[in-house]
């Protein structure tokens, strides 16, 4: 009997965990209860930016837990004040709201943008433009903004006023964004949707049209933020600055937290009691976020992310030259996607499960793309060893596909 039998006995079947149950970890290595190890290229789905058992983060959490645990928003607290100051002074934004995850951050972004637009211009200015294949979270508002019908199917009626356009296409943008547009929400790199970077022209055009129509440009950097691309935030690398940003995943290295920040212009969308979150700004998560932020906001670490992108993709290309599984390898920093050849279309999830058998964890992004999100501080040796293990998985992947 496997522990996974228990899993399926008790859990709603929304996930299908792989056949490896991590019991402990160190850096980019995960160990099961029998001391089998895997190299982690899934990185807690973009949250474990500094890997497992980081000494500094452990001490930070311990010290905060011994000092103040939770107080709620009748009080402010020192860790949240420190985090707010850090994030505001290191970015282009003026005001912050702290919550618990990416979906909540997106929810807050859409709500503040819509409310600010309606307050200033009247009820007809409520439309939100989002993009096909986008992923913005799982609350009803954020899932509706996402561009993947399979995630909202069956949950209708959906919140109205959200329209979708093709990502990276300039066609019709100047009619799609108009006087009734409250906000445009976009991932600078579509992550779940297949690791597809926006073009600079596309983001610049969105910036221009949002300015023209007084609409809020929201960058969902839940996955691309916090050093993932080799810039502190992806918008910095593109040199296109949004009005509102959402951050979560890596912000506290996997400790639950989310953040929405806005420029002053849209801050009036929220006033006293118009939004909230009981756990938002909790001292534990904010203390860990402070320590994580200081470690990631480091020139050397960010430069290394860019260097490791090259090392990772070169090695993967070398493997692919031999095995010919992927038609394109792309991404920025340590958000890397490899698109399967037509022949293997739809099988990315199968490889996720197979890789674990060979001692490496990867993700899919869409059914056709293998996605890699290793820790930003992963040692180069682990990159090479992990990819050599992936190579063995790819060999079996090819063979079992032939026999199907
Ligand atoms: C993961 C993700 C979300 C949702 O975050 P949760 O913490 O799972 O709620 C939203 N937007 C993007 C771009 C994401 O990658």
PDB file of C-alpha atoms in Angstrom, residues 64 115 312 326:
ATOM      1  CA  UNK A  64       9.842  36.065  14.671  1.00  0.00           C
ATOM      2  CA  UNK A 115     -13.186  50.771  -8.360  1.00  0.00           C
ATOM      3  CA  UNK A 312      20.944  25.485 -18.270  1.00  0.00           C
ATOM      4  CA  UNK A 326      11.935  19.764 -28.286  1.00  0.00           C
TER       5      UNK A 326
END
